[in-house]
């Protein structure tokens, strides 16, 4: 089980969090022509990388805030956690 340091609440059990996906995916700009392939990439296509990865998590059983985590997907080591509005 992971222990995640919420930037708002401190160290908590993974059970209090919900995984929210890849934190590096950028939504296509509004009011611009977007190809079907760009929408497919935004909505569906994800890489399943081994190693360091930036992820979104929500502290659902705590402050309910979204946070970003840099985690190794092979070892589950967490290197850094920040507020969702911050760059990781
Ligand atoms: Zn929290």
mmCIF file of N, CA and C and ligand atoms in Angstrom:
data_model
loop_
_atom_site.group_PDB
_atom_site.id
_atom_site.type_symbol
_atom_site.label_atom_id
_atom_site.label_comp_id
_atom_site.label_asym_id
_atom_site.label_seq_id
_atom_site.Cartn_x
_atom_site.Cartn_y
_atom_site.Cartn_z
ATOM 1 N N UNK A 1 0.840 -1.191 0.000
ATOM 2 C CA UNK A 1 0.000 0.000 0.000
ATOM 3 C C UNK A 1 0.877 1.243 0.000
ATOM 4 N N UNK A 2 0.452 2.229 -0.749
ATOM 5 C CA UNK A 2 1.193 3.482 -0.824
ATOM 6 C C UNK A 2 0.792 4.414 0.317
ATOM 7 N N UNK A 3 1.721 5.280 0.676
ATOM 8 C CA UNK A 3 1.427 6.388 1.565
ATOM 9 C C UNK A 3 1.714 7.657 0.771
ATOM 10 N N UNK A 4 0.708 8.484 0.634
ATOM 11 C CA UNK A 4 0.787 9.663 -0.215
ATOM 12 C C UNK A 4 0.741 10.909 0.656
ATOM 13 N N UNK A 5 1.695 11.823 0.402
ATOM 14 C CA UNK A 5 1.721 13.085 1.149
ATOM 15 C C UNK A 5 0.854 14.107 0.414
ATOM 16 N N UNK A 6 -0.337 14.341 0.933
ATOM 17 C CA UNK A 6 -1.214 15.366 0.371
ATOM 18 C C UNK A 6 -0.618 16.733 0.721
ATOM 19 N N UNK A 7 -0.451 17.640 -0.263
ATOM 20 C CA UNK A 7 0.107 18.959 0.046
ATOM 21 C C UNK A 7 -0.794 19.784 0.957
ATOM 22 N N UNK A 8 -2.041 19.373 1.139
ATOM 23 C CA UNK A 8 -2.971 20.101 2.001
ATOM 24 C C UNK A 8 -3.087 19.455 3.392
ATOM 25 N N UNK A 9 -3.016 18.118 3.476
ATOM 26 C CA UNK A 9 -3.333 17.385 4.709
ATOM 27 C C UNK A 9 -2.146 16.650 5.327
ATOM 28 N N UNK A 10 -1.087 16.418 4.561
ATOM 29 C CA UNK A 10 0.036 15.640 5.075
ATOM 30 C C UNK A 10 -0.033 14.183 4.617
ATOM 31 N N UNK A 11 0.774 13.329 5.273
ATOM 32 C CA UNK A 11 0.899 11.930 4.874
ATOM 33 C C UNK A 11 -0.382 11.163 5.190
ATOM 34 N N UNK A 12 -0.908 10.440 4.187
ATOM 35 C CA UNK A 12 -2.152 9.677 4.345
ATOM 36 C C UNK A 12 -2.034 8.356 3.587
ATOM 37 N N UNK A 13 -2.926 7.433 3.925
ATOM 38 C CA UNK A 13 -2.968 6.140 3.259
ATOM 39 C C UNK A 13 -3.527 6.289 1.833
ATOM 40 N N UNK A 14 -3.062 5.417 0.954
ATOM 41 C CA UNK A 14 -3.554 5.406 -0.436
ATOM 42 C C UNK A 14 -5.066 5.205 -0.492
ATOM 43 N N UNK A 15 -5.616 4.528 0.530
ATOM 44 C CA UNK A 15 -7.062 4.258 0.547
ATOM 45 C C UNK A 15 -7.894 5.534 0.510
ATOM 46 N N UNK A 16 -7.309 6.654 0.899
ATOM 47 C CA UNK A 16 -8.044 7.921 0.926
ATOM 48 C C UNK A 16 -8.038 8.631 -0.418
ATOM 49 N N UNK A 17 -7.301 8.078 -1.397
ATOM 50 C CA UNK A 17 -7.127 8.753 -2.671
ATOM 51 C C UNK A 17 -7.746 7.953 -3.822
ATOM 52 N N UNK A 18 -8.062 8.660 -4.887
ATOM 53 C CA UNK A 18 -8.537 8.038 -6.110
ATOM 54 C C UNK A 18 -7.650 8.491 -7.267
ATOM 55 N N UNK A 19 -7.201 7.529 -8.072
ATOM 56 C CA UNK A 19 -6.339 7.826 -9.208
ATOM 57 C C UNK A 19 -7.127 8.586 -10.269
ATOM 58 N N UNK A 20 -6.525 9.633 -10.818
ATOM 59 C CA UNK A 20 -7.228 10.464 -11.796
ATOM 60 C C UNK A 20 -6.620 10.490 -13.177
ATOM 61 N N UNK A 21 -5.538 9.762 -13.396
ATOM 62 C CA UNK A 21 -4.993 9.673 -14.741
ATOM 63 C C UNK A 21 -3.681 10.415 -14.926
ATOM 64 N N UNK A 22 -3.277 10.457 -16.181
ATOM 65 C CA UNK A 22 -2.010 11.052 -16.602
ATOM 66 C C UNK A 22 -2.073 12.571 -16.437
ATOM 67 N N UNK A 23 -1.126 13.140 -15.697
ATOM 68 C CA UNK A 23 -1.123 14.587 -15.451
ATOM 69 C C UNK A 23 -0.478 15.371 -16.585
ATOM 70 N N UNK A 24 0.016 14.691 -17.601
ATOM 71 C CA UNK A 24 0.690 15.406 -18.686
ATOM 72 C C UNK A 24 -0.215 15.632 -19.887
ATOM 73 N N UNK A 25 -1.424 15.060 -19.883
ATOM 74 C CA UNK A 25 -2.339 15.203 -21.020
ATOM 75 C C UNK A 25 -2.904 16.620 -21.041
ATOM 76 N N UNK A 26 -2.806 17.271 -22.172
ATOM 77 C CA UNK A 26 -3.304 18.640 -22.329
ATOM 78 C C UNK A 26 -4.550 18.640 -23.211
ATOM 79 N N UNK A 27 -5.593 19.327 -22.748
ATOM 80 C CA UNK A 27 -6.822 19.455 -23.532
ATOM 81 C C UNK A 27 -6.550 20.359 -24.730
ATOM 82 N N UNK A 28 -7.073 19.989 -25.918
ATOM 83 C CA UNK A 28 -6.927 20.887 -27.077
ATOM 84 C C UNK A 28 -7.558 22.244 -26.776
ATOM 85 N N UNK A 29 -7.016 23.282 -27.366
ATOM 86 C CA UNK A 29 -7.516 24.636 -27.112
ATOM 87 C C UNK A 29 -8.958 24.786 -27.565
ATOM 88 N N UNK A 30 -9.709 25.604 -26.827
ATOM 89 C CA UNK A 30 -11.105 25.863 -27.174
ATOM 90 C C UNK A 30 -11.175 26.775 -28.401
ATOM 91 N N UNK A 31 -12.279 26.682 -29.126
ATOM 92 C CA UNK A 31 -12.557 27.554 -30.271
ATOM 93 C C UNK A 31 -11.522 27.435 -31.380
ATOM 94 N N UNK A 32 -10.907 26.286 -31.477
ATOM 95 C CA UNK A 32 -9.972 26.037 -32.567
ATOM 96 C C UNK A 32 -10.363 24.725 -33.227
ATOM 97 N N UNK A 33 -10.046 24.616 -34.504
ATOM 98 C CA UNK A 33 -10.309 23.383 -35.221
ATOM 99 C C UNK A 33 -9.410 22.280 -34.658
ATOM 100 N N UNK A 34 -10.038 21.157 -34.278
ATOM 101 C CA UNK A 34 -9.280 20.047 -33.703
ATOM 102 C C UNK A 34 -9.564 18.795 -34.523
ATOM 103 N N UNK A 35 -8.536 18.108 -34.930
ATOM 104 C CA UNK A 35 -8.700 16.898 -35.737
ATOM 105 C C UNK A 35 -9.253 15.763 -34.879
ATOM 106 N N UNK A 36 -9.880 14.786 -35.541
ATOM 107 C CA UNK A 36 -10.374 13.610 -34.819
ATOM 108 C C UNK A 36 -9.234 12.898 -34.088
ATOM 109 N N UNK A 37 -8.077 12.856 -34.722
ATOM 110 C CA UNK A 37 -6.931 12.186 -34.101
ATOM 111 C C UNK A 37 -6.506 12.895 -32.815
ATOM 112 N N UNK A 38 -6.531 14.242 -32.821
ATOM 113 C CA UNK A 38 -6.171 14.991 -31.607
ATOM 114 C C UNK A 38 -7.174 14.730 -30.483
ATOM 115 N N UNK A 39 -8.480 14.653 -30.826
ATOM 116 C CA UNK A 39 -9.481 14.338 -29.803
ATOM 117 C C UNK A 39 -9.315 12.917 -29.290
ATOM 118 N N UNK A 40 -9.062 11.978 -30.199
ATOM 119 C CA UNK A 40 -8.808 10.591 -29.775
ATOM 120 C C UNK A 40 -7.642 10.533 -28.800
ATOM 121 N N UNK A 41 -6.574 11.266 -29.123
ATOM 122 C CA UNK A 41 -5.397 11.265 -28.245
ATOM 123 C C UNK A 41 -5.721 11.873 -26.882
ATOM 124 N N UNK A 42 -6.539 12.920 -26.862
ATOM 125 C CA UNK A 42 -6.893 13.568 -25.594
ATOM 126 C C UNK A 42 -7.811 12.680 -24.747
ATOM 127 N N UNK A 43 -8.783 12.043 -25.384
ATOM 128 C CA UNK A 43 -9.803 11.302 -24.634
ATOM 129 C C UNK A 43 -9.384 9.859 -24.326
ATOM 130 N N UNK A 44 -8.796 9.179 -25.309
ATOM 131 C CA UNK A 44 -8.607 7.732 -25.165
ATOM 132 C C UNK A 44 -7.158 7.253 -25.089
ATOM 133 N N UNK A 45 -6.304 7.801 -25.887
ATOM 134 C CA UNK A 45 -4.982 7.200 -26.070
ATOM 135 C C UNK A 45 -4.023 7.605 -24.957
ATOM 136 N N UNK A 46 -3.519 6.601 -24.260
ATOM 137 C CA UNK A 46 -2.552 6.821 -23.189
ATOM 138 C C UNK A 46 -1.385 5.855 -23.359
ATOM 139 N N UNK A 47 -0.222 6.324 -22.964
ATOM 140 C CA UNK A 47 0.945 5.456 -22.959
ATOM 141 C C UNK A 47 1.015 4.791 -21.587
ATOM 142 N N UNK A 48 1.379 3.537 -21.566
ATOM 143 C CA UNK A 48 1.559 2.828 -20.303
ATOM 144 C C UNK A 48 3.052 2.679 -20.072
ATOM 145 N N UNK A 49 3.630 3.740 -19.528
ATOM 146 C CA UNK A 49 5.075 3.791 -19.386
ATOM 147 C C UNK A 49 5.533 3.134 -18.097
ATOM 148 N N UNK A 50 6.712 2.558 -18.159
ATOM 149 C CA UNK A 50 7.347 1.994 -16.979
ATOM 150 C C UNK A 50 8.387 3.006 -16.509
ATOM 151 N N UNK A 51 8.331 3.376 -15.239
ATOM 152 C CA UNK A 51 9.288 4.345 -14.714
ATOM 153 C C UNK A 51 8.581 5.559 -14.161
ATOM 154 N N UNK A 52 9.300 6.679 -14.097
ATOM 155 C CA UNK A 52 8.735 7.912 -13.523
ATOM 156 C C UNK A 52 7.571 8.402 -14.364
ATOM 157 N N UNK A 53 6.486 8.761 -13.689
ATOM 158 C CA UNK A 53 5.281 9.190 -14.365
ATOM 159 C C UNK A 53 4.608 10.261 -13.528
ATOM 160 N N UNK A 54 3.995 11.247 -14.194
ATOM 161 C CA UNK A 54 3.264 12.310 -13.497
ATOM 162 C C UNK A 54 1.782 11.967 -13.546
ATOM 163 N N UNK A 55 1.156 11.936 -12.368
ATOM 164 C CA UNK A 55 -0.236 11.489 -12.276
ATOM 165 C C UNK A 55 -1.090 12.473 -11.494
ATOM 166 N N UNK A 56 -2.393 12.445 -11.802
ATOM 167 C CA UNK A 56 -3.374 13.194 -11.021
ATOM 168 C C UNK A 56 -4.046 12.239 -10.050
ATOM 169 N N UNK A 57 -4.214 12.681 -8.810
ATOM 170 C CA UNK A 57 -4.939 11.924 -7.798
ATOM 171 C C UNK A 57 -5.874 12.884 -7.078
ATOM 172 N N UNK A 58 -6.985 12.356 -6.568
ATOM 173 C CA UNK A 58 -7.886 13.187 -5.770
ATOM 174 C C UNK A 58 -7.954 12.619 -4.355
ATOM 175 N N UNK A 59 -7.843 13.502 -3.369
ATOM 176 C CA UNK A 59 -7.916 13.084 -1.967
ATOM 177 C C UNK A 59 -9.397 13.013 -1.585
ATOM 178 N N UNK A 60 -10.062 11.948 -2.031
ATOM 179 C CA UNK A 60 -11.523 11.857 -1.924
ATOM 180 C C UNK A 60 -12.015 11.680 -0.489
ATOM 181 N N UNK A 61 -11.225 11.052 0.370
ATOM 182 C CA UNK A 61 -11.659 10.855 1.761
ATOM 183 C C UNK A 61 -11.009 11.859 2.702
ATOM 184 N N UNK A 62 -10.498 12.937 2.139
ATOM 185 C CA UNK A 62 -9.874 13.970 2.948
ATOM 186 C C UNK A 62 -10.366 15.330 2.506
ATOM 187 N N UNK A 63 -9.435 16.126 1.966
ATOM 188 C CA UNK A 63 -9.774 17.498 1.587
ATOM 189 C C UNK A 63 -10.481 17.579 0.230
ATOM 190 N N UNK A 64 -10.553 16.468 -0.497
ATOM 191 C CA UNK A 64 -11.207 16.358 -1.812
ATOM 192 C C UNK A 64 -10.494 17.171 -2.897
ATOM 193 N N UNK A 65 -9.279 17.617 -2.619
ATOM 194 C CA UNK A 65 -8.522 18.390 -3.606
ATOM 195 C C UNK A 65 -7.797 17.463 -4.563
ATOM 196 N N UNK A 66 -7.596 17.935 -5.804
ATOM 197 C CA UNK A 66 -6.790 17.230 -6.784
ATOM 198 C C UNK A 66 -5.333 17.591 -6.549
ATOM 199 N N UNK A 67 -4.461 16.606 -6.681
ATOM 200 C CA UNK A 67 -3.026 16.826 -6.514
ATOM 201 C C UNK A 67 -2.287 16.132 -7.650
ATOM 202 N N UNK A 68 -1.038 16.530 -7.862
ATOM 203 C CA UNK A 68 -0.169 15.866 -8.833
ATOM 204 C C UNK A 68 0.902 15.096 -8.081
ATOM 205 N N UNK A 69 1.186 13.919 -8.581
ATOM 206 C CA UNK A 69 2.190 13.049 -7.966
ATOM 207 C C UNK A 69 3.171 12.596 -9.032
ATOM 208 N N UNK A 70 4.449 12.636 -8.700
ATOM 209 C CA UNK A 70 5.451 12.020 -9.561
ATOM 210 C C UNK A 70 5.814 10.684 -8.919
ATOM 211 N N UNK A 71 5.513 9.593 -9.639
ATOM 212 C CA UNK A 71 5.648 8.255 -9.066
ATOM 213 C C UNK A 71 6.297 7.322 -10.073
ATOM 214 N N UNK A 72 7.088 6.400 -9.577
ATOM 215 C CA UNK A 72 7.668 5.365 -10.434
ATOM 216 C C UNK A 72 6.655 4.234 -10.542
ATOM 217 N N UNK A 73 6.200 3.938 -11.763
ATOM 218 C CA UNK A 73 5.152 2.937 -11.946
ATOM 219 C C UNK A 73 5.667 1.516 -11.736
ATOM 220 N N UNK A 74 6.971 1.327 -11.706
ATOM 221 C CA UNK A 74 7.525 -0.009 -11.481
ATOM 222 C C UNK A 74 7.740 -0.278 -9.997
ATOM 223 N N UNK A 75 8.266 0.706 -9.274
ATOM 224 C CA UNK A 75 8.585 0.507 -7.853
ATOM 225 C C UNK A 75 7.546 1.131 -6.931
ATOM 226 N N UNK A 76 6.680 1.984 -7.466
ATOM 227 C CA UNK A 76 5.657 2.742 -6.722
ATOM 228 C C UNK A 76 6.257 3.791 -5.794
ATOM 229 N N UNK A 77 7.555 4.051 -5.943
ATOM 230 C CA UNK A 77 8.171 5.108 -5.144
ATOM 231 C C UNK A 77 7.596 6.466 -5.561
ATOM 232 N N UNK A 78 7.233 7.270 -4.576
ATOM 233 C CA UNK A 78 6.707 8.610 -4.848
ATOM 234 C C UNK A 78 7.817 9.614 -4.598
ATOM 235 N N UNK A 79 8.103 10.418 -5.618
ATOM 236 C CA UNK A 79 9.199 11.379 -5.528
ATOM 237 C C UNK A 79 8.731 12.753 -5.079
ATOM 238 N N UNK A 80 7.511 13.131 -5.505
ATOM 239 C CA UNK A 80 7.064 14.489 -5.219
ATOM 240 C C UNK A 80 5.548 14.559 -5.318
ATOM 241 N N UNK A 81 4.922 15.373 -4.471
ATOM 242 C CA UNK A 81 3.496 15.673 -4.585
ATOM 243 C C UNK A 81 3.320 17.182 -4.492
ATOM 244 N N UNK A 82 2.449 17.713 -5.329
ATOM 245 C CA UNK A 82 2.180 19.152 -5.331
ATOM 246 C C UNK A 82 0.688 19.379 -5.547
ATOM 247 N N UNK A 83 0.237 20.610 -5.308
ATOM 248 C CA UNK A 83 -1.155 20.973 -5.602
ATOM 249 C C UNK A 83 -1.378 20.867 -7.109
ATOM 250 N N UNK A 84 -2.609 20.615 -7.522
ATOM 251 C CA UNK A 84 -2.905 20.437 -8.941
ATOM 252 C C UNK A 84 -2.592 21.674 -9.759
ATOM 253 N N UNK A 85 -2.621 22.834 -9.136
ATOM 254 C CA UNK A 85 -2.364 24.072 -9.865
ATOM 255 C C UNK A 85 -0.869 24.322 -10.067
ATOM 256 N N UNK A 86 -0.035 23.512 -9.444
ATOM 257 C CA UNK A 86 1.414 23.705 -9.529
ATOM 258 C C UNK A 86 2.025 22.749 -10.534
ATOM 259 N N UNK A 87 3.172 23.152 -11.070
ATOM 260 C CA UNK A 87 3.914 22.280 -11.987
ATOM 261 C C UNK A 87 4.728 21.289 -11.178
ATOM 262 N N UNK A 88 4.804 20.083 -11.711
ATOM 263 C CA UNK A 88 5.561 19.064 -11.017
ATOM 264 C C UNK A 88 6.807 18.702 -11.807
HETATM 265 ZN ZN1 LIG B 1 -5.807 16.315 1.348
#
